[in-house]
Coordinates of C-alpha atoms in Angstrom, one line a residue:
X17 CA 27.7 -4.6 -88.1
X18 CA 24.0 -4.4 -88.7
X19 CA 23.4 -7.1 -86.1
X20 CA 25.4 -5.1 -83.6
X21 CA 23.3 -2.0 -84.3
X22 CA 20.1 -4.0 -83.8
X23 CA 21.4 -5.3 -80.5
X24 CA 22.4 -1.8 -79.4
X25 CA 19.0 -0.4 -80.4
X26 CA 17.2 -3.2 -78.4
X27 CA 19.4 -2.5 -75.4
X28 CA 18.7 1.3 -75.5
X29 CA 15.0 0.6 -75.9
X30 CA 15.0 -1.7 -72.8
X31 CA 16.9 0.9 -70.9
X32 CA 14.4 3.6 -71.9
X33 CA 11.5 1.4 -70.9
X34 CA 13.2 0.6 -67.5
X35 CA 13.9 4.3 -67.0
X36 CA 10.3 5.2 -67.7
X37 CA 8.9 2.6 -65.4
X38 CA 11.3 3.5 -62.6
X39 CA 10.6 7.2 -62.8
X40 CA 7.4 8.0 -60.9
X41 CA 5.6 11.4 -60.9
X42 CA 3.8 12.1 -57.7
X43 CA 1.0 14.7 -57.9
X44 CA 0.0 17.0 -55.0
X45 CA 2.8 16.2 -52.6
X46 CA 1.4 18.5 -49.9
X47 CA -2.2 17.0 -50.0
X48 CA -3.5 14.3 -47.7
X49 CA -3.6 11.8 -50.5
X50 CA -0.9 11.8 -53.1
X51 CA -1.9 10.5 -56.6
X52 CA 0.0 8.8 -59.3
X53 CA -1.3 8.8 -62.9
X54 CA -2.4 5.4 -64.0
X55 CA -2.3 3.8 -60.6
X56 CA -5.1 2.8 -58.2
X57 CA -4.7 3.0 -54.5
X58 CA -5.5 0.5 -51.8
X59 CA -5.1 0.3 -48.0
X60 CA -1.6 -0.9 -47.4
X61 CA -1.5 -1.2 -43.6
X62 CA -1.4 -5.0 -43.8
X63 CA 1.6 -5.0 -46.2
X64 CA 3.6 -2.0 -44.9
X65 CA 4.0 0.0 -41.7
X66 CA 5.5 3.3 -40.4
X67 CA 7.5 2.2 -37.4
X68 CA 8.0 5.1 -34.9
X69 CA 11.1 4.6 -32.7
X70 CA 9.6 6.9 -30.0
X71 CA 6.0 7.2 -28.7
X72 CA 6.3 10.8 -27.5
X73 CA 7.9 14.0 -28.7
X74 CA 8.9 17.4 -27.5
X75 CA 9.4 20.6 -29.6
X76 CA 12.6 20.5 -31.6
X77 CA 13.0 16.7 -30.9
X78 CA 14.3 14.5 -33.7
X79 CA 12.2 11.4 -34.1
X80 CA 13.7 8.3 -35.7
X81 CA 11.2 6.3 -37.8
X82 CA 11.2 3.9 -40.7
X83 CA 8.8 2.7 -43.4
X84 CA 9.1 -1.0 -43.8
X85 CA 7.3 -4.1 -45.1
X86 CA 5.4 -6.1 -42.5
X87 CA 5.6 -9.4 -44.5
X88 CA 7.3 -10.7 -47.5
X89 CA 6.3 -8.7 -50.6
X90 CA 7.8 -6.9 -53.5
X91 CA 9.3 -4.3 -51.2
X92 CA 9.2 -0.5 -51.4
X93 CA 10.0 0.9 -54.8
X94 CA 9.0 4.6 -54.4
X95 CA 7.2 6.5 -51.6
X96 CA 6.0 9.8 -50.2
X97 CA 6.0 10.5 -46.4
X98 CA 4.4 13.4 -44.6
X99 CA 3.6 14.4 -41.0
X100 CA 0.1 15.8 -40.2
X101 CA -1.4 17.6 -37.2
X102 CA -5.0 17.0 -36.0
X103 CA -6.4 19.4 -38.6
X104 CA -4.7 17.7 -41.5
X105 CA -1.9 20.3 -42.0
X106 CA 1.6 19.1 -42.9
X107 CA 4.0 19.9 -40.1
X108 CA 7.7 19.5 -39.2
X109 CA 10.7 18.8 -41.4
X110 CA 12.5 15.7 -42.6
X111 CA 16.2 15.9 -42.1
X112 CA 18.8 15.1 -44.8
X113 CA 20.5 12.0 -43.8
X114 CA 22.5 9.5 -45.8
X115 CA 20.5 6.4 -46.4
X116 CA 22.6 4.1 -48.5
X117 CA 22.4 4.8 -52.2
X118 CA 18.8 6.2 -52.0
X119 CA 18.3 9.5 -53.8
X120 CA 15.8 10.9 -51.3
X121 CA 14.2 14.2 -52.2
X122 CA 12.4 17.0 -50.3
X123 CA 9.5 19.2 -51.3
X124 CA 8.7 22.3 -49.2
X125 CA 5.0 23.1 -48.7
X126 CA 3.5 26.6 -48.5
X127 CA 3.6 26.6 -44.7
X128 CA 7.3 25.9 -44.6
X129 CA 7.0 22.2 -43.7
X130 CA 8.5 19.7 -46.0
X131 CA 7.7 16.3 -47.5
X132 CA 10.3 13.5 -48.2
X133 CA 9.9 11.2 -51.1
X134 CA 11.7 8.8 -53.4
X135 CA 10.5 8.8 -57.1
X136 CA 13.3 6.8 -58.7
X137 CA 14.5 3.5 -57.1
X138 CA 17.9 2.1 -57.7
X139 CA 16.7 -1.4 -57.0
X140 CA 13.5 -3.4 -57.4
X141 CA 12.3 -2.9 -53.8
X142 CA 13.5 -2.0 -50.3
X143 CA 12.6 -3.9 -47.2
X144 CA 13.1 -0.9 -44.8
X145 CA 14.0 2.7 -45.2
X146 CA 15.1 4.6 -42.0
X147 CA 14.3 8.3 -41.8
X148 CA 14.4 11.3 -39.4
X149 CA 11.7 13.9 -38.7
X150 CA 12.2 17.0 -36.6
X151 CA 9.3 18.6 -34.6
X152 CA 10.0 22.2 -35.6
X153 CA 8.2 25.1 -37.2
X154 CA 4.7 24.5 -35.9
X155 CA 2.5 25.5 -33.1
X156 CA 4.0 24.2 -29.8
X157 CA 0.5 23.4 -28.5
X158 CA 0.0 20.6 -31.0
X159 CA -0.2 17.4 -29.0
X160 CA -0.5 14.7 -31.6
X161 CA 1.2 14.0 -34.9
X162 CA 0.3 11.3 -37.5
X163 CA 2.5 10.1 -40.4
X164 CA 1.1 9.1 -43.7
X165 CA 2.9 7.3 -46.5
X166 CA 2.0 6.5 -50.1
X167 CA 4.1 3.5 -51.1
X168 CA 4.5 2.1 -54.6
X169 CA 5.2 -1.6 -54.8
X170 CA 4.9 -3.8 -57.9
X171 CA 3.0 -1.0 -59.8
X172 CA 0.5 -0.7 -57.0
X173 CA -0.1 2.4 -54.7
X174 CA -0.5 1.6 -51.0
X175 CA -1.7 4.1 -48.4
X176 CA -0.2 3.6 -45.0
X177 CA -0.9 5.4 -41.7
X178 CA 1.2 5.4 -38.5
X179 CA 0.1 5.2 -34.9
X180 CA -0.2 8.7 -33.3
X181 CA 3.0 10.3 -32.0
X182 CA 1.9 12.2 -28.9
X183 CA 3.4 15.1 -27.2
X184 CA 5.2 14.5 -23.9
X185 CA 3.3 15.9 -20.9
X186 CA 4.9 18.5 -18.7
X187 CA 7.0 17.2 -15.8
X188 CA 4.9 16.0 -12.9
X189 CA 1.7 15.6 -15.0
X190 CA 0.5 12.0 -15.0
X191 CA -2.8 10.9 -16.7
X192 CA -5.3 9.8 -14.1
X193 CA -5.7 6.3 -15.5
X194 CA -2.0 5.6 -15.4
X195 CA -1.3 6.9 -11.9
X196 CA -1.9 3.6 -10.1
X197 CA -2.6 -0.1 -10.6
X198 CA -5.7 -1.6 -9.0
X199 CA -4.2 -4.8 -7.4
X200 CA -7.6 -6.1 -6.5
X201 CA -7.8 -7.3 -10.1
X202 CA -4.6 -9.2 -10.0
X203 CA -5.2 -12.8 -11.0
X204 CA -8.4 -11.9 -12.9
X205 CA -7.9 -9.4 -15.7
X206 CA -4.2 -8.9 -15.2
X207 CA -1.1 -10.6 -13.8
X208 CA 0.9 -8.8 -11.1
X209 CA 4.4 -8.5 -9.6
X210 CA 4.1 -6.6 -6.3
X211 CA 6.6 -5.3 -3.7
X212 CA 5.8 -5.8 -0.9
X213 CA 3.2 -8.5 -1.3
X214 CA 1.1 -7.3 1.6
X215 CA 0.6 -3.8 0.2
X216 CA -2.9 -2.6 -0.9
X217 CA -4.4 0.1 -3.1
X218 CA -3.7 2.9 -0.6
X219 CA -0.4 3.9 -2.3
X220 CA 1.6 1.6 0.0
X221 CA 3.2 -0.4 -2.7
X222 CA 6.9 0.3 -3.5
X223 CA 6.7 -1.4 -6.9
X224 CA 3.7 -2.7 -8.9
X225 CA 3.8 -4.3 -12.3
X226 CA 0.7 -5.5 -14.1
X227 CA 0.5 -7.2 -17.4
X228 CA -2.3 -8.2 -19.8
X229 CA -2.2 -10.6 -22.7
X230 CA -4.7 -9.2 -25.2
X231 CA -3.8 -11.6 -28.0
X232 CA -1.6 -14.6 -28.7
X233 CA 1.4 -12.5 -29.8
X234 CA 1.9 -9.7 -27.3
X235 CA 1.6 -8.5 -23.7
X236 CA 1.0 -5.0 -22.4
X237 CA 3.0 -4.0 -19.3
X238 CA 2.3 -1.2 -16.8
X239 CA 4.8 -0.3 -14.0
X240 CA 4.2 2.1 -11.1
X241 CA 7.1 2.4 -8.7
X242 CA 8.3 4.7 -5.9
X243 CA 11.6 5.8 -7.4
X244 CA 13.4 8.9 -8.8
X245 CA 16.1 7.2 -10.9
X246 CA 14.8 4.4 -13.0
X247 CA 12.4 1.5 -12.9
X248 CA 11.9 -1.6 -15.0
X249 CA 11.4 -5.4 -15.2
X250 CA 13.8 -8.2 -15.9
X251 CA 13.1 -11.3 -17.9
X252 CA 15.3 -14.4 -17.3
X253 CA 15.4 -17.9 -18.6
X254 CA 16.6 -19.2 -15.2
X255 CA 16.4 -18.4 -11.6
X256 CA 19.6 -16.4 -11.5
X257 CA 20.3 -12.8 -12.4
X258 CA 22.7 -12.1 -15.2
X259 CA 22.5 -12.5 -19.0
X260 CA 18.9 -11.3 -18.9
X261 CA 16.7 -9.1 -21.0
X262 CA 15.5 -6.0 -19.1
X263 CA 13.2 -3.1 -19.9
X264 CA 14.3 0.1 -18.1
X265 CA 12.4 3.3 -17.9
X266 CA 14.8 6.1 -17.0
X267 CA 13.9 9.6 -15.8
X268 CA 16.0 12.6 -17.1
X269 CA 16.8 15.8 -15.3
X270 CA 13.5 17.4 -16.6
X271 CA 11.4 14.6 -15.3
X272 CA 10.7 13.0 -18.7
X273 CA 10.7 9.2 -18.9
X274 CA 12.3 7.2 -21.7
X275 CA 11.9 3.5 -22.3
X276 CA 14.9 1.3 -23.2
X277 CA 15.2 -2.3 -24.2
X278 CA 18.4 -3.6 -22.8
X279 CA 20.5 -6.7 -22.1
X280 CA 22.2 -6.9 -18.7
X281 CA 24.9 -9.1 -17.3
X282 CA 24.5 -9.0 -13.5
X283 CA 24.8 -5.2 -13.0
X284 CA 26.0 -3.8 -16.3
X285 CA 23.3 -3.2 -19.0
X286 CA 23.8 -2.5 -22.7
X287 CA 21.4 -1.4 -25.4
X288 CA 20.0 -4.2 -27.5
X289 CA 20.3 -1.8 -30.5
X290 CA 22.2 1.4 -29.7
X291 CA 20.6 3.5 -32.5
X292 CA 17.1 2.5 -31.3
X293 CA 16.8 2.2 -27.5
X294 CA 13.2 0.9 -27.6
X295 CA 14.0 -1.7 -30.3
X296 CA 11.5 -4.6 -29.9
X297 CA 9.0 -2.6 -27.9
X298 CA 5.8 -0.9 -29.0
X299 CA 3.5 1.8 -27.6
X300 CA 6.1 2.9 -25.1
X301 CA 5.1 5.7 -22.7
X302 CA 6.3 7.1 -19.5
X303 CA 5.7 9.8 -16.8
X304 CA 7.1 10.8 -13.5
X305 CA 6.1 13.0 -10.5
X306 CA 7.6 13.9 -7.2
X307 CA 7.5 10.4 -5.9
X308 CA 6.9 7.8 -8.6
X309 CA 7.9 6.7 -12.1
X310 CA 5.2 5.3 -14.3
X311 CA 6.0 3.3 -17.4
X312 CA 4.0 1.5 -20.1
X313 CA 5.1 -0.6 -23.0
X314 CA 4.0 -3.5 -25.2
X315 CA 6.3 -6.4 -26.0
X316 CA 5.9 -9.3 -28.4
X317 CA 5.8 -12.7 -26.6
X318 CA 8.2 -14.3 -29.1
X319 CA 11.6 -12.6 -29.6
X320 CA 11.5 -9.5 -31.8
X321 CA 13.1 -10.9 -34.9
X322 CA 13.7 -9.6 -38.4
X323 CA 13.9 -12.4 -41.0
X324 CA 16.1 -10.5 -43.4
X325 CA 19.8 -11.6 -43.3
X326 CA 23.0 -10.8 -45.1
X327 CA 24.7 -13.2 -47.4
X328 CA 26.7 -14.5 -44.5
X329 CA 23.5 -15.4 -42.6
X330 CA 23.7 -12.5 -40.0
X331 CA 20.6 -10.3 -39.4
X332 CA 20.8 -7.0 -41.3
X333 CA 20.1 -5.0 -38.2
X334 CA 23.0 -6.5 -36.3
X335 CA 20.9 -7.6 -33.3
X336 CA 21.9 -10.7 -31.4
X337 CA 18.7 -12.8 -31.1
X338 CA 20.0 -14.6 -28.0
X339 CA 19.5 -11.3 -26.1
X340 CA 15.7 -11.7 -26.2
X341 CA 13.8 -13.9 -23.8
X342 CA 11.0 -15.9 -25.4
X343 CA 7.9 -15.1 -23.3
X344 CA 6.0 -17.9 -25.0
X345 CA 8.1 -20.3 -22.9
X346 CA 8.2 -20.5 -19.1
X347 CA 10.5 -17.7 -17.8
X348 CA 11.2 -15.7 -14.7
X349 CA 10.5 -12.1 -13.9
X350 CA 11.9 -9.7 -11.3
X351 CA 11.3 -6.0 -10.4
X352 CA 13.8 -3.2 -10.9
X353 CA 13.5 0.2 -9.2
X354 CA 16.1 2.7 -7.9
X355 CA 16.5 6.3 -6.8
X356 CA 20.0 6.3 -8.3
X357 CA 20.9 7.4 -11.9
X358 CA 21.5 4.6 -14.4
X359 CA 24.7 6.4 -15.5
X360 CA 27.5 6.2 -12.9
X361 CA 31.2 6.9 -13.0
X362 CA 31.7 3.2 -13.9
X363 CA 29.2 3.4 -16.8
X364 CA 25.6 2.2 -16.8
X365 CA 25.0 0.2 -13.6
X366 CA 21.9 -1.3 -11.9
X367 CA 22.3 -1.5 -8.1
X368 CA 22.0 -5.1 -7.3
X369 CA 20.5 -4.5 -3.9
X370 CA 17.4 -3.0 -5.5
X371 CA 16.5 -6.2 -7.3
X372 CA 14.6 -8.7 -5.1
X373 CA 15.2 -12.4 -5.7
X374 CA 13.8 -13.8 -8.9
X375 CA 10.4 -15.4 -8.2
X376 CA 10.7 -19.1 -8.0
X377 CA 7.6 -19.9 -10.1
X378 CA 8.0 -19.5 -13.9
X379 CA 5.4 -17.3 -15.7
X380 CA 3.9 -18.8 -18.8
X381 CA 2.2 -16.3 -21.1
X382 CA 1.7 -19.0 -23.8
X383 CA -0.9 -20.7 -21.6
X384 CA -2.7 -17.3 -21.4
X385 CA -2.5 -17.5 -17.6
X386 CA -2.2 -14.5 -15.3
X387 CA -0.4 -16.0 -12.3
X388 CA -0.1 -13.8 -9.3
X389 CA 3.7 -13.4 -8.9
X390 CA 4.6 -12.0 -5.5
X391 CA 8.3 -11.6 -4.5
X392 CA 7.5 -11.8 -0.8
X393 CA 5.6 -14.0 1.6
X394 CA 2.0 -13.6 2.7
X395 CA 1.2 -11.7 5.9
X396 CA 0.8 -13.6 9.2
X397 CA -2.9 -12.7 9.5
X398 CA -3.5 -14.2 6.0
X399 CA -1.7 -17.4 7.0
X400 CA -3.8 -17.6 10.2
X401 CA -7.0 -17.1 8.1
X402 CA -6.0 -20.0 5.8
X403 CA -4.8 -22.4 8.5
X404 CA -7.9 -22.0 10.7
X405 CA -10.3 -22.5 7.8
X406 CA -8.4 -25.6 6.6
X407 CA -8.5 -27.2 10.1
X408 CA -12.1 -26.2 10.6
X409 CA -13.7 -27.4 7.3
X410 CA -11.3 -30.0 5.9
X411 CA -10.8 -31.9 9.2
X412 CA -13.3 -31.0 11.9
X413 CA -16.4 -30.3 9.8
X414 CA -15.8 -33.3 7.6
X415 CA -15.4 -35.6 10.6
X416 CA -18.5 -34.2 12.2
X417 CA -20.7 -34.6 9.1
X418 CA -19.5 -38.2 8.6
X419 CA -20.3 -39.1 12.2
X420 CA -23.7 -37.3 12.3
X421 CA -24.9 -38.7 9.0
X422 CA -23.6 -42.3 9.1
X423 CA -22.9 -43.3 12.7
X424 CA -26.3 -42.6 14.3
X425 CA -27.0 -46.3 14.2
X426 CA -23.5 -47.4 15.4
X427 CA -23.3 -44.9 18.2
X428 CA -27.0 -44.0 18.8
X429 CA -28.2 -41.6 21.4
X430 CA -31.0 -44.0 22.3
X431 CA -30.1 -47.6 22.1
X432 CA -32.6 -50.4 21.1
X433 CA -32.7 -53.5 23.2
X434 CA -35.0 -56.5 22.5
X435 CA -37.0 -58.3 25.1
X436 CA -36.6 -62.1 25.0
X437 CA -38.3 -64.8 27.1
X438 CA -36.7 -67.8 28.7
X439 CA -36.7 -69.7 25.4
X440 CA -34.9 -66.9 23.6
X441 CA -37.9 -65.7 21.6
X442 CA -38.2 -62.0 21.0
X443 CA -41.3 -60.6 22.6
X444 CA -40.8 -56.9 22.2
X445 CA -38.2 -54.1 22.4
X446 CA -37.2 -51.2 24.7
X447 CA -35.5 -47.9 23.8
X448 CA -33.2 -46.6 26.5
X449 CA -30.7 -43.7 26.5
X450 CA -27.2 -44.7 25.7
X451 CA -24.8 -44.2 28.6
X452 CA -21.7 -44.3 26.5
X453 CA -20.6 -41.7 23.9
X454 CA -23.0 -41.1 21.0
X455 CA -22.9 -39.4 17.6
X456 CA -25.0 -36.6 19.1
X457 CA -22.4 -35.9 21.8
X458 CA -19.7 -35.7 19.2
X459 CA -21.3 -33.6 16.5
X460 CA -22.5 -30.4 18.3
X461 CA -19.2 -29.7 20.0
X462 CA -17.3 -30.2 16.7
X463 CA -19.6 -27.7 14.9
X464 CA -19.3 -25.2 17.7
X465 CA -15.5 -25.4 17.4
X466 CA -15.8 -25.1 13.6
X467 CA -17.9 -21.9 14.0
X468 CA -15.5 -20.4 16.5
X469 CA -12.4 -21.0 14.2
X470 CA -14.3 -19.7 11.1
X471 CA -15.2 -16.4 12.8
X472 CA -11.7 -16.0 14.2
X473 CA -10.3 -16.5 10.6
X474 CA -12.9 -14.0 9.3
X475 CA -11.8 -11.3 11.7
X476 CA -8.1 -12.0 10.9
X477 CA -8.6 -11.4 7.1
X478 CA -10.9 -8.5 7.7
X479 CA -8.2 -6.8 9.8
X480 CA -5.7 -7.6 7.1
X481 CA -7.9 -5.8 4.5
X482 CA -8.4 -2.8 6.7
X483 CA -12.1 -3.6 7.1
X484 CA -12.7 -3.2 3.3
X485 CA -14.4 -5.4 0.8
X486 CA -12.3 -6.9 -1.9
X487 CA -12.9 -6.4 -5.6
X488 CA -12.3 -8.5 -8.8
X489 CA -14.3 -11.6 -9.9
X490 CA -11.9 -14.1 -8.3
X491 CA -11.8 -12.4 -5.0
X492 CA -15.5 -11.5 -5.1
X493 CA -16.6 -15.1 -5.3
X494 CA -14.2 -16.1 -2.6
X495 CA -15.7 -13.4 -0.4
X496 CA -19.4 -14.0 -1.2
X497 CA -19.2 -17.8 -0.7
X498 CA -17.1 -17.3 2.4
X499 CA -19.8 -15.1 3.9
X500 CA -22.4 -17.7 3.2
X501 CA -20.3 -20.3 4.9
X502 CA -19.7 -17.9 7.8
X503 CA -23.5 -17.3 8.3
X504 CA -24.2 -21.1 8.1
X505 CA -21.4 -21.8 10.6
X506 CA -23.0 -19.3 13.0
X507 CA -26.5 -20.7 12.6
X508 CA -25.6 -24.4 12.9
X509 CA -25.0 -24.4 16.7
X510 CA -28.0 -22.2 17.3
X511 CA -30.3 -24.5 15.3
X512 CA -28.7 -27.5 17.1
X513 CA -29.7 -26.0 20.5
X514 CA -33.3 -25.9 19.4
X515 CA -33.5 -29.6 18.9
X516 CA -36.9 -31.0 19.8
X517 CA -37.8 -34.4 21.3
X518 CA -36.7 -37.2 19.0
X519 CA -39.2 -39.4 17.2
X520 CA -41.7 -36.5 16.8
X521 CA -43.0 -34.6 13.7
X522 CA -41.2 -31.4 15.0
X523 CA -38.0 -33.4 15.2
X524 CA -38.3 -34.4 11.5
X525 CA -38.9 -30.8 10.5
X526 CA -35.9 -29.6 12.6
X527 CA -33.7 -32.4 11.3
X528 CA -34.0 -31.3 7.6
X529 CA -33.4 -27.6 8.5
X530 CA -30.3 -28.5 10.5
X531 CA -29.1 -30.8 7.7
X532 CA -29.6 -28.1 5.1
X533 CA -27.6 -25.5 7.0
X534 CA -24.7 -28.0 7.7
X535 CA -24.6 -29.4 4.2
X536 CA -24.7 -26.0 2.5
X537 CA -21.8 -24.7 4.7
X538 CA -19.7 -27.9 4.1
X539 CA -20.4 -28.0 0.4
X540 CA -19.4 -24.4 -0.1
X541 CA -16.4 -24.3 2.3
X542 CA -14.2 -26.6 0.1
X543 CA -14.7 -24.4 -3.1
X544 CA -14.0 -21.3 -1.0
X545 CA -10.7 -22.9 0.2
X546 CA -9.8 -23.8 -3.4
X547 CA -10.4 -20.1 -4.4
X548 CA -8.3 -18.9 -1.4
X549 CA -5.4 -21.1 -2.5
X550 CA -5.3 -19.2 -5.8
X551 CA -5.7 -15.8 -4.2
X552 CA -3.2 -13.0 -4.7
X553 CA -2.5 -12.8 -1.0
X554 CA -1.8 -16.5 -0.7
X555 CA -1.1 -18.0 -4.1
X556 CA 0.1 -21.4 -3.0
X557 CA 1.9 -23.9 -5.2
X558 CA -0.1 -25.7 -7.8
X559 CA 0.5 -29.1 -6.1
X560 CA -1.5 -27.9 -3.1
X561 CA -4.6 -27.6 -5.2
X562 CA -4.0 -31.1 -6.7
X563 CA -3.6 -32.5 -3.2
X564 CA -6.9 -31.0 -2.0
X565 CA -8.6 -32.2 -5.2
X566 CA -7.3 -35.7 -4.5
X567 CA -8.7 -35.5 -0.9
X568 CA -12.1 -34.5 -2.4
X569 CA -12.1 -37.7 -4.5
X570 CA -11.1 -39.7 -1.4
X571 CA -13.9 -38.1 0.6
X572 CA -16.4 -38.8 -2.1
X573 CA -15.5 -42.5 -2.2
X574 CA -15.7 -43.0 1.5
X575 CA -19.0 -41.1 1.7
X576 CA -20.3 -43.2 -1.2
X577 CA -19.5 -46.4 0.6
X578 CA -21.4 -45.2 3.7
X579 CA -24.3 -44.0 1.6
X580 CA -24.7 -47.3 -0.2
X581 CA -24.6 -49.2 3.0
X582 CA -27.2 -46.9 4.5
X583 CA -29.5 -47.4 1.6
X584 CA -29.2 -51.2 1.7
X585 CA -30.1 -51.3 5.4
X586 CA -32.7 -48.5 5.5
X587 CA -35.6 -50.9 5.9
X588 CA -34.1 -52.8 8.7
X589 CA -33.4 -49.6 10.6
X590 CA -37.2 -48.9 10.7
X591 CA -38.4 -52.4 11.6
X592 CA -39.5 -52.2 15.2
X593 CA -41.2 -54.6 17.6
X594 CA -44.1 -53.5 19.8
X595 CA -42.8 -52.4 23.2
X596 CA -43.1 -55.4 25.5
X597 CA -43.6 -55.0 29.2
X598 CA -40.5 -55.9 31.0
X599 CA -41.1 -56.6 34.7
X600 CA -38.3 -58.9 36.0
X601 CA -40.3 -59.4 39.2
X602 CA -43.3 -60.8 37.3
X603 CA -41.5 -62.4 34.4
X604 CA -38.3 -63.9 35.9
X605 CA -37.6 -65.7 32.6
X606 CA -37.6 -62.4 30.5
X607 CA -34.5 -60.4 29.9
X608 CA -33.1 -57.6 27.8
X609 CA -30.6 -58.3 25.0
X610 CA -28.6 -55.7 23.0
X611 CA -29.3 -56.1 19.3
X612 CA -26.3 -56.0 17.1
X613 CA -26.2 -53.2 14.5
X614 CA -25.0 -54.0 11.0
X615 CA -21.5 -52.6 10.2
X616 CA -20.7 -51.7 13.8
X617 CA -17.3 -53.3 13.4
X618 CA -16.1 -52.1 9.9
X619 CA -17.6 -48.6 10.0
X620 CA -15.4 -47.3 12.8
X621 CA -12.4 -48.9 11.1
X622 CA -13.2 -47.0 7.8
X623 CA -13.8 -43.8 9.7
X624 CA -10.4 -44.2 11.4
X625 CA -8.7 -44.6 8.0
X626 CA -10.6 -41.5 6.7
X627 CA -9.6 -39.4 9.7
X628 CA -6.0 -40.5 9.4
X629 CA -5.7 -39.6 5.7
X630 CA -7.6 -36.3 6.2
X631 CA -5.2 -35.4 9.1
X632 CA -2.2 -36.0 6.9
X633 CA -3.6 -33.8 4.1
X634 CA -4.4 -31.0 6.6
X635 CA -0.9 -31.2 8.1
X636 CA 0.7 -30.9 4.7
X637 CA -1.5 -28.0 3.7
X638 CA -0.9 -26.2 7.0
X639 CA 2.9 -26.6 6.5
X640 CA 2.6 -25.3 3.0
X641 CA 0.9 -22.2 4.2
X642 CA 3.4 -21.7 7.0
X643 CA 6.4 -22.1 4.8
X644 CA 4.9 -20.2 1.8
X645 CA 7.4 -17.4 0.9
X646 CA 5.7 -16.0 -2.2
X647 CA 6.5 -16.3 -5.9

């Protein structure tokens, strides 16, 4: 009996200690910082968060939110949650709602606003506690609300602050920075999906989506579309519509825009989580005016997941993880915009005709690339610009430079003939003009043709851009280097016409000036073409860049062979005999003999191979430009 009494006393003592430890007394509930006797406080934003289910509010709106752990810890034992305006006054009221077996309590502050708190937990710690706050009883001009929580976990007080909850702007009011997307920066600081692809910054785009990847975990999206019903973007694991994750931004009758994370099968969407339309998204925001819907949101690259599961292995929030597309893997994107309402007589429907074909190039955020995804083909003028420059600089200019630099001895303008006597001994040499074709008769016409094609291409793209300069680092370098090439192409024929008499000092000076102009133009033209192949107006397939890169290596090898040969025979080229008098009537035994030039047989053969390979590469690139249909 005594043993039983001792056992009962110990049990009551343990129960009393447990009760004391589970009962928390919060002090100054209506102050900015709540205190608990005997506990120190630390910043808890790394351990816990206040998750707002909406980014904007209107007076009398009910905002869903939750305080939750951000990573595995002891959970939430007790807490106090308040809403503050900009001046630090507690505002709004927390609604009474059933939250499991939690004994939530309210405390009314002097100004009529209330505070919600839990001072006695029924379990050791909660992972997430959902709550409701109503924007009522305060000045309607307040435009920003901040929530603060004091959370107790494992006998430690954590102070947590939410992101600001901002007031919705009046219908038709759009912040200046969100009204449009500067597509000149597509491919530089942002990726883009544009309809139509030929549109520019003069409000001619039907749909513009830009995205930025600020870190390894998330991407920020910005949509501006000409629509009055809803806009959005679809993420797909394949090139077909259906069974995709979509983010829709819908406009209500008052002109306010709400962001929803949804899963769609062909035309019929459904909420990923009905009680929380923006589940999986962060920093959602939206506006509309008389013509456009503007929408912004942040999405994690990996599927939005919650590691907590029930005993049967299912997620506690009931969300099917297969409905999320993993943006860290290659995926496909397509635009959505419509003037119709999302809700129809048949339920929620997305008009299929308003969704262009999924781009046929996967987007890979994991590689931190910002590919320029365009659902339509480039304009005719852009294609003409690309084709003329490819023909001019890859084929014609390369052939002209090869001939001018390495074939002056094989096809000279002035041919050297030696004077031999009757016994065959060389007694001198004579220089006479070559009657057949020479390197000089080939090179100037080729460079004139290159200059003409380059200028035609320049005026084509200038007309396409409405006679405006392009912006953005990528486009800027393409334009600046292209202008240098354009000027050099213009100067080359003019400098060529000023050619002085050969074998003079003036000729040597002219030769190096002409060489510098031609070499600078040719050396810059190929990088300019590389930049143009990765331009938002003509973003060719990746294999085109690799093909051109392979041709550059081939060009270098051929030029290296010619250069080595020229260095080896440089001395022989400058060895000359004194001019011998050649008078057949006085020296009947003397005669002229053509001197053979080293490599006069294999050099033309190698040039033919070079021209054949270059022609094939140019044809493939031209066909790629012609048949390019956008991403």
